[in-house]
Structure formats: C-alpha cells, structure tokens
Short mmCIF file of C-alpha atoms in Angstrom, two decimals:
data_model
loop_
_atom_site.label_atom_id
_atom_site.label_comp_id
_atom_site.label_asym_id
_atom_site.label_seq_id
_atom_site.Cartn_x
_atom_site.Cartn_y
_atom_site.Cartn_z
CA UNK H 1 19.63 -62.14 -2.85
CA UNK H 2 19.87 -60.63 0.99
CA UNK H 3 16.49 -59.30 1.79
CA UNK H 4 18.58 -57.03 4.53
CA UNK H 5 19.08 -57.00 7.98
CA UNK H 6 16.64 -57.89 10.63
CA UNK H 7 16.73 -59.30 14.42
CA UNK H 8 15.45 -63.05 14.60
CA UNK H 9 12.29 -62.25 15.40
CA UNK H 10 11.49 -59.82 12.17
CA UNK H 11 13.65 -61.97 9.80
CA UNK H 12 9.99 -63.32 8.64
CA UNK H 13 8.59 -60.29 8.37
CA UNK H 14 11.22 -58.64 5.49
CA UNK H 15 11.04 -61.98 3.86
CA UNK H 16 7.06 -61.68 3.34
CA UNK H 17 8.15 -57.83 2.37
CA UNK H 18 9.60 -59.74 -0.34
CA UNK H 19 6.97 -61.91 -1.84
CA UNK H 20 4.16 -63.79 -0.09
CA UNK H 21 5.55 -66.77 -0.68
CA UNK H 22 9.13 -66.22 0.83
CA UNK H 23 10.22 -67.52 4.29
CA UNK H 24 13.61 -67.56 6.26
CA UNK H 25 15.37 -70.87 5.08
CA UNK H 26 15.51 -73.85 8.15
CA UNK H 27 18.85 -74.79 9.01
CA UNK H 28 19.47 -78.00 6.60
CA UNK H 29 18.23 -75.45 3.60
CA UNK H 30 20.60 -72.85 4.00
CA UNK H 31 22.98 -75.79 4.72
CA UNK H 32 21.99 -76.93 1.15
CA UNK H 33 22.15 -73.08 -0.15
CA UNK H 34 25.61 -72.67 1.50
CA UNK H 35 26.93 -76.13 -0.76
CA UNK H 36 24.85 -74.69 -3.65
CA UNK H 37 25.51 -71.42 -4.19
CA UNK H 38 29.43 -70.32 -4.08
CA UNK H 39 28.24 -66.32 -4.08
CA UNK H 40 27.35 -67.23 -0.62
CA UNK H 41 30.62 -68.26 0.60
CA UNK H 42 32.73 -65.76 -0.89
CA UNK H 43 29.82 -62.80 0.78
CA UNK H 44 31.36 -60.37 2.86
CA UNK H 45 31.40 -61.74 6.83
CA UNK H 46 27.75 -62.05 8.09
CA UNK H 47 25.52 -64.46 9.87
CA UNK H 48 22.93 -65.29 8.11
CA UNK H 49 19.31 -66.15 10.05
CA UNK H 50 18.33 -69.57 9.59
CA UNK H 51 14.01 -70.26 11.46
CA UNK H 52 15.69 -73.13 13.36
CA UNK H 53 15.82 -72.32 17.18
CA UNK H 54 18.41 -73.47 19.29
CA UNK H 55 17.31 -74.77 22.05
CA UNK H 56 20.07 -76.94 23.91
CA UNK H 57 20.66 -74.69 26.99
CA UNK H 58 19.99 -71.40 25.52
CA UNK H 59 16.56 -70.99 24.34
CA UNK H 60 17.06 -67.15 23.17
CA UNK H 61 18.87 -68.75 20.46
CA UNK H 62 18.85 -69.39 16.86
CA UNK H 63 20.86 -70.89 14.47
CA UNK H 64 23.12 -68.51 11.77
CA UNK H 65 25.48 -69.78 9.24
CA UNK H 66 28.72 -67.44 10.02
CA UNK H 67 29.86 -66.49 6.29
CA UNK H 68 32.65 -67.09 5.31
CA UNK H 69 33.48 -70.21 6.34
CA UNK H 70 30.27 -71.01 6.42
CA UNK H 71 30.15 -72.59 10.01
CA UNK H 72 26.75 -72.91 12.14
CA UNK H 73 26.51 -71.06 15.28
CA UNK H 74 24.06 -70.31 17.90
CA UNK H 75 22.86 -66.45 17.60
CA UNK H 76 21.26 -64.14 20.25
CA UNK H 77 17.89 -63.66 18.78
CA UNK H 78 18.27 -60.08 19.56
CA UNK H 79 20.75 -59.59 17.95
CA UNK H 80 20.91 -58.49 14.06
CA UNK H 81 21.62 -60.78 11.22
CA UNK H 82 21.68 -60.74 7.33
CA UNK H 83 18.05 -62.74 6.08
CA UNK H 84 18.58 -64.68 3.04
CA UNK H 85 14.84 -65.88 2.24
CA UNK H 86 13.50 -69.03 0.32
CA UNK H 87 10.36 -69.56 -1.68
CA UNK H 88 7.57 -71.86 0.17
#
C-alpha cells in the first residue's frame, strides 16, 4: 500500500507515520517488490522513491522505479514521488 506522496527527503518521515518499523525500500527491494507484486506494475504512472541516492554526477539525486514499465531512473530529490514503504 502507497503511504502517499512525499519529496525524497520526507519519504522517511510518512513511512514512520505508518508504523515504527516501516522504511522507504533500497533500490534492489523495490526491484524485488516490482518482480513480486504485479499490483505494482499495472499502478497508475508514478515514480516510486527508492533510499538509494544517486550519486554518479548528480548528487541531488535518487533513484525511483518509473511505474509502469517499471524502469529505474534518477529523480530530483525535490521533486515529489509516490513512497511505497517496507517493514525493517
């Protein structure tokens, strides 16, 4: 389940809103959760927040799994994405 909408930065934040024991998903687990779970890739279009920075020439980057088709791409951190958390 989404937990909403947040910039980068307070993606942590509405997962802890959540349950004390949720965090935003690294990239190879919502790599696992995008192989796993087929609601995911039929979601509406949205980039969801992974905690992995990108830091390859563009440090005020993260990376976001672009739904559908489910392709990783480097994310403004500014900018607002969809936070899908995971339990610690």
């Amino acid at each position: 389940k989404d937990a909403g909408s947040a910039t980068f930065s307070n993606a942590g934040a509405l997962c802890l809103q959540q349950d004390s024991d949720s965090r935003v998903p690294n990239r190879d687990e919502l790599t696992a959760m995008l192989v796993n779970e087929p609601l995911v890739k039929n979601s509406s279009q949205v980039n969801l927040w992974s905690s992995t920075v990108y830091e390859a020439g563009n440090p005020g980057t993260a990376w976001a799994a672009w739904i559908p088709p489910g392709d990783f791409v480097a994310i403004p951190r500014n900018e607002t994405g969809t936070v899908r958390c995971v339990k610690r």
